[in-house]
PDB file of C-alpha atoms in Angstrom:
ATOM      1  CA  UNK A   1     -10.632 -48.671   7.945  1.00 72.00           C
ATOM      2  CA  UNK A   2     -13.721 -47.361   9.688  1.00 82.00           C
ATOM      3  CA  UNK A   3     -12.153 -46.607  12.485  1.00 88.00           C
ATOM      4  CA  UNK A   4      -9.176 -44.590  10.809  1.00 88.00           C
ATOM      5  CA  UNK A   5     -11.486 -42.879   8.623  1.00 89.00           C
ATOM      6  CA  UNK A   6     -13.324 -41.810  11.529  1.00 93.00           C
ATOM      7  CA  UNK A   7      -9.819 -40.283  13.675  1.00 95.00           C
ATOM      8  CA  UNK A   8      -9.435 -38.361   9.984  1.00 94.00           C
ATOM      9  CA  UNK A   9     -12.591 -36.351  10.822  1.00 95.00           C
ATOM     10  CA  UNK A  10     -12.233 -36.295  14.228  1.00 96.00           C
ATOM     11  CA  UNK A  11      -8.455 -34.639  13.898  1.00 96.00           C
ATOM     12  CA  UNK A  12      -9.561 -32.386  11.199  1.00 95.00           C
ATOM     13  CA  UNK A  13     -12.659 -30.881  12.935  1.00 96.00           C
ATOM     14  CA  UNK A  14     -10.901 -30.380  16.393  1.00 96.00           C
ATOM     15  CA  UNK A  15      -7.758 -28.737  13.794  1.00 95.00           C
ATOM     16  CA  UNK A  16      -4.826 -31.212  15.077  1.00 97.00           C
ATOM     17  CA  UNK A  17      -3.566 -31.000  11.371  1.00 97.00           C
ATOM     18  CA  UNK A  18      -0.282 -31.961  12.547  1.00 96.00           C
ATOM     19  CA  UNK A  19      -1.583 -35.215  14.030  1.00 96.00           C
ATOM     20  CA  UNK A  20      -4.283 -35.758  10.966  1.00 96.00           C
ATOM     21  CA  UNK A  21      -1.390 -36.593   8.174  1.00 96.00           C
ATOM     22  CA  UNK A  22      -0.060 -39.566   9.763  1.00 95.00           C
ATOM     23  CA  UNK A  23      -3.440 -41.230  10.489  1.00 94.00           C
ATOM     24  CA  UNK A  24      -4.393 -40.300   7.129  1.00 93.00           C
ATOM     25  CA  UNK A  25      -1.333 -41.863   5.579  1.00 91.00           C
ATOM     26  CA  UNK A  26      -2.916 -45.315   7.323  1.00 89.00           C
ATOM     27  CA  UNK A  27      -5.134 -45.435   4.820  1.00 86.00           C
ATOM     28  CA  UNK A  28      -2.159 -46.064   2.675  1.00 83.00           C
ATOM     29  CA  UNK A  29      -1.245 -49.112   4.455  1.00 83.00           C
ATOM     30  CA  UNK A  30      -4.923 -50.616   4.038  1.00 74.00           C
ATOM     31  CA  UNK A  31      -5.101 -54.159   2.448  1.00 68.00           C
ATOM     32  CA  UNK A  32      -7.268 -56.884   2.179  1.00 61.00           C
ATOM     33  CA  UNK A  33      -6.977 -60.072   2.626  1.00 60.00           C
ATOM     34  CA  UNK A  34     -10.004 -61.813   1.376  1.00 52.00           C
ATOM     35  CA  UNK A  35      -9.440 -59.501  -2.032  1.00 59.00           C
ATOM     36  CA  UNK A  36     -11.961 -56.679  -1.744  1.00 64.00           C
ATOM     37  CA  UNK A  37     -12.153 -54.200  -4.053  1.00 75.00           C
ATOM     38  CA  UNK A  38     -13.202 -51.349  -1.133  1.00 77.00           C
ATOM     39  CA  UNK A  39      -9.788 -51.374   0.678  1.00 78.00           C
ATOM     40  CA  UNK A  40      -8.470 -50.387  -3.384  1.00 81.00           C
ATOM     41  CA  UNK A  41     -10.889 -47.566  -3.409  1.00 83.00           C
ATOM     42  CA  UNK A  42     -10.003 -46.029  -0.401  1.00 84.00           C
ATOM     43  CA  UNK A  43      -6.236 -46.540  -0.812  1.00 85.00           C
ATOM     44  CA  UNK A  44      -6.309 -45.064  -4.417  1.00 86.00           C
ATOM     45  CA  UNK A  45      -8.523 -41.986  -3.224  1.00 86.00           C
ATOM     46  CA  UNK A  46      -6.128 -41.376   0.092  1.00 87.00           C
ATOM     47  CA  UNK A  47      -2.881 -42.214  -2.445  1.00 88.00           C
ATOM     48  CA  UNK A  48      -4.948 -39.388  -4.786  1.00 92.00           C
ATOM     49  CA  UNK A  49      -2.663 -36.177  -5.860  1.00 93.00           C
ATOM     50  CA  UNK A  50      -6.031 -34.491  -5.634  1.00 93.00           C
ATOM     51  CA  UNK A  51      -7.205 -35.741  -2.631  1.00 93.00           C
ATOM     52  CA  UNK A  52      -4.446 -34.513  -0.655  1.00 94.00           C
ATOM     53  CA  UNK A  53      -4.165 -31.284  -2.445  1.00 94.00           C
ATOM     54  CA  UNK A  54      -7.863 -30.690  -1.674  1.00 95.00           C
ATOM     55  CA  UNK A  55      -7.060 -31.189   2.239  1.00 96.00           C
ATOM     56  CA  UNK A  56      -4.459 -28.911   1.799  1.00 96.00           C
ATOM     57  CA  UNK A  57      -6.248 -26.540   0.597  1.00 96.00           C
ATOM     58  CA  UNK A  58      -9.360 -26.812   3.431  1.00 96.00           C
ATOM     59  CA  UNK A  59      -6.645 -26.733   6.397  1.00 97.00           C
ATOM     60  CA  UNK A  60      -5.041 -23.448   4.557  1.00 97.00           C
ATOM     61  CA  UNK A  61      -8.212 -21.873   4.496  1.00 96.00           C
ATOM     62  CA  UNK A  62      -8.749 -22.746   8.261  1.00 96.00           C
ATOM     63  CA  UNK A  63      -5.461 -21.730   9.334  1.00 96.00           C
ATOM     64  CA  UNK A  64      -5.999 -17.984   6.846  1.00 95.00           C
ATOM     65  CA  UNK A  65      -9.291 -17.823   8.744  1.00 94.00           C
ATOM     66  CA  UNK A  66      -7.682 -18.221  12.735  1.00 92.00           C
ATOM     67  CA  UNK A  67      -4.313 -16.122  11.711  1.00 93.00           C
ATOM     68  CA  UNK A  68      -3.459 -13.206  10.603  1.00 93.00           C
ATOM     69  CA  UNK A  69       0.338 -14.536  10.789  1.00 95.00           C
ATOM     70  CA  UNK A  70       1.351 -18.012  12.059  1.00 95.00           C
ATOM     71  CA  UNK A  71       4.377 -19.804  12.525  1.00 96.00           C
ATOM     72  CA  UNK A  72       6.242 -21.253   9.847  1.00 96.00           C
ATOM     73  CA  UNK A  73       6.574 -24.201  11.471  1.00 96.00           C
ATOM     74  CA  UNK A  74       3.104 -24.815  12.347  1.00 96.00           C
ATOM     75  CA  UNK A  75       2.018 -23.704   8.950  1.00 97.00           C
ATOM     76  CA  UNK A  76       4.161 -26.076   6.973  1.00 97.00           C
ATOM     77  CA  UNK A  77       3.263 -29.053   9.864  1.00 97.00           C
ATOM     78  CA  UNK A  78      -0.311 -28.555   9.532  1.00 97.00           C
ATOM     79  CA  UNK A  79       0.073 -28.905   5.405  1.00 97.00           C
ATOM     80  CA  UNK A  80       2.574 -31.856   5.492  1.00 96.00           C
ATOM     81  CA  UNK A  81       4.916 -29.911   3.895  1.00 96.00           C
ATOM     82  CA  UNK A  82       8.571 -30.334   4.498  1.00 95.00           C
ATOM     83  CA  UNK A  83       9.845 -26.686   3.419  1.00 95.00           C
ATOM     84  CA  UNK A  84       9.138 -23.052   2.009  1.00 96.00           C
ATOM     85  CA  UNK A  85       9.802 -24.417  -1.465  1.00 96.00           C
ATOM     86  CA  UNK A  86       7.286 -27.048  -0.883  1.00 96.00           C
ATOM     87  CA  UNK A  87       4.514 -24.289   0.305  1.00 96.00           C
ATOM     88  CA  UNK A  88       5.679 -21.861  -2.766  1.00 95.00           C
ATOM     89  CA  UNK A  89       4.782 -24.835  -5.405  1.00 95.00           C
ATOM     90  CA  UNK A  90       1.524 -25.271  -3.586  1.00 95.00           C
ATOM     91  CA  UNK A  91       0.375 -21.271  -3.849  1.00 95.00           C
ATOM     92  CA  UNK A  92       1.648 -21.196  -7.010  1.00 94.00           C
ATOM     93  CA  UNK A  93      -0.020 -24.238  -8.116  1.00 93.00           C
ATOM     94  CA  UNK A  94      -3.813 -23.075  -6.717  1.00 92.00           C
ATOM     95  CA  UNK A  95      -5.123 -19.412  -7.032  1.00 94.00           C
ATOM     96  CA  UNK A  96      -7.000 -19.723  -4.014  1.00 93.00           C
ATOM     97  CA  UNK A  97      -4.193 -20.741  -2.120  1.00 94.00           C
ATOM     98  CA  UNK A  98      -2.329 -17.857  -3.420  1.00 93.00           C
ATOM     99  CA  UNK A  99      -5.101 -15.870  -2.876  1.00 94.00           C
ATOM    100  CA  UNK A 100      -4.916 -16.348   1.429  1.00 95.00           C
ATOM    101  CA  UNK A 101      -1.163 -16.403   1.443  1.00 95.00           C
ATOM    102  CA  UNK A 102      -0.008 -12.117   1.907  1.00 94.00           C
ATOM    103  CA  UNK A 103       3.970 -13.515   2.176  1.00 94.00           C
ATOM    104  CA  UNK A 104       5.903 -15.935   3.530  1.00 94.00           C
ATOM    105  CA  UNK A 105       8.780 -14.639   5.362  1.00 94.00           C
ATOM    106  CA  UNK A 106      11.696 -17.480   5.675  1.00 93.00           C
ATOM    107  CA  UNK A 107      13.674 -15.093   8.088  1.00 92.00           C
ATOM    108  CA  UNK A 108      11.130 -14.261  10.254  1.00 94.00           C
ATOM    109  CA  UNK A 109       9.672 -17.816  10.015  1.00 95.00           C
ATOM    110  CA  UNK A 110       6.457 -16.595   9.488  1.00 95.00           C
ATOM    111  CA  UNK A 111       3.775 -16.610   7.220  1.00 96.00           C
ATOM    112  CA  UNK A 112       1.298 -13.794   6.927  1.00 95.00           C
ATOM    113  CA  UNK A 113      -2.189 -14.239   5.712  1.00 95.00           C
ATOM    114  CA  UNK A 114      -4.228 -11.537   3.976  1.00 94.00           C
ATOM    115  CA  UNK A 115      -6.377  -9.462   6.163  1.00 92.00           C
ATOM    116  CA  UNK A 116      -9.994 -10.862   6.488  1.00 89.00           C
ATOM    117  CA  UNK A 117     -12.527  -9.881   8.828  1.00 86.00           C
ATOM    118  CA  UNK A 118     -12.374 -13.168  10.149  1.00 86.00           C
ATOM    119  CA  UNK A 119      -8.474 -13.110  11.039  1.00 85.00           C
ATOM    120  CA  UNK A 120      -8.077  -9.390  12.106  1.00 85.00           C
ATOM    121  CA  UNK A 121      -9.386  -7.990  15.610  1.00 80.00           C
ATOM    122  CA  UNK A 122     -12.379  -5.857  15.698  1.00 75.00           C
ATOM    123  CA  UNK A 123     -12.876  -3.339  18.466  1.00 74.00           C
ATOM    124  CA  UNK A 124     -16.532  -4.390  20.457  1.00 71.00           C
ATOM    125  CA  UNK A 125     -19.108  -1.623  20.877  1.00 68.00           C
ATOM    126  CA  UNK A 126     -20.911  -2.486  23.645  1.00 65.00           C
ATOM    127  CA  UNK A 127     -24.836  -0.894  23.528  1.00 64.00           C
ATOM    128  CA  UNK A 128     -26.661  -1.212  26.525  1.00 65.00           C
ATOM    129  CA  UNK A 129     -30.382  -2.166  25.351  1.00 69.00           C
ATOM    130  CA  UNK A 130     -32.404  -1.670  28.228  1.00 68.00           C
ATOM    131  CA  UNK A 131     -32.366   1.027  30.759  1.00 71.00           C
ATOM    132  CA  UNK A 132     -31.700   0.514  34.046  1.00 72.00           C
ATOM    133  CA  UNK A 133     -34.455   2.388  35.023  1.00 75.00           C
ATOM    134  CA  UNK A 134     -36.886  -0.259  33.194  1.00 73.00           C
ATOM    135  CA  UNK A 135     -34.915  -2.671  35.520  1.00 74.00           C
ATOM    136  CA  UNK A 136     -35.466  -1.127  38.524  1.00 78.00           C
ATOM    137  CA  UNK A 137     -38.871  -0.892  38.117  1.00 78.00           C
ATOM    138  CA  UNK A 138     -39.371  -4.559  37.202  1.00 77.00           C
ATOM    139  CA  UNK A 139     -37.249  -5.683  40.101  1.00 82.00           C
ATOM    140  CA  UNK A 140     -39.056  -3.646  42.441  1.00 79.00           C
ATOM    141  CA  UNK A 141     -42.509  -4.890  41.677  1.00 76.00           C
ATOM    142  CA  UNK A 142     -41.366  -8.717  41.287  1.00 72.00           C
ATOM    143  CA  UNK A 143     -40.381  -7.728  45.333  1.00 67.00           C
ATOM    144  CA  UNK A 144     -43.776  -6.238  46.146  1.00 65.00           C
ATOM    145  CA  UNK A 145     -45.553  -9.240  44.675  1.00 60.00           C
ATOM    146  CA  UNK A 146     -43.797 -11.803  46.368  1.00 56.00           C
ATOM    147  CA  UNK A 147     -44.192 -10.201  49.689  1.00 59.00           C
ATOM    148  CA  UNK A 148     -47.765  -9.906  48.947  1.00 54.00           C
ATOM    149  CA  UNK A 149     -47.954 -13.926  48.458  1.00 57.00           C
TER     150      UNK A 149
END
């Protein structure tokens, strides 16, 4: 279980939520032989309606964070989620969740995310801080000392 448990963390820090589900669902599949009551715990935690609505609610918040819109597909993927009626009772079901959906657009097959300034592009002022005079200058005497060495 170890090992499993560590794929889990690695898939959902690199954001392969796609690929995270089915490892996680091997935590379903855990059993002991010798009668330990640790594989129980981490079956009943992974089989946990709150469990998995808590990782649903993390990736959501990742995905609202890197898109401003996002395909359907990827969106519904990423939650384990088999349709739009399936992501509806989710936002419905958590205010927060609600809260980072804008609208999900079935015909489009999109789903917008509300604007953040984490998800929305910013235009880059670029400030020079040093003159290039002040440059110059150092430049120039860095030359003169090492041709006096």
């Amino acid at each position: 279980p170890c090992l499993t448990l560590a794929r889990c963390a690695e898939l959902l820090e690199s954001c392969q939520f796609s690929e995270f589900w089915p490892t996680f669902r091997q935590l379903l599949l855990l059993s002991a032989e010798d009668g330990s009551s640790e594989y129980d715990i981490l079956k009943a935690a992974a089989s946990s309606p709150a469990a998995v609505s808590k990782l649903r609610k993390s990736i959501l918040s990742v995905l609202a964070l890197t898109y401003r819109t996002a395909p359907l597909a990827i969106v519904l993927s990423s939650l384990d989620l088999e349709d739009v009626p399936a992501l509806d009772n989710l936002l419905e079901a958590d205010e927060h969740c609600k809260g980072l959906v804008g609208e999900v657009d079935e015909a489009m097959a999109v789903v917008s995310f509300v604007p953040s300034e984490d998800n929305t592009k910013r235009s880059r002022v670029f400030k020079e801080g040093v003159h290039f005079d002040s440059i110059a200058s150092m430049i120039s005497k860095s030359n003169t000392q090492v041709r006096a060495e």
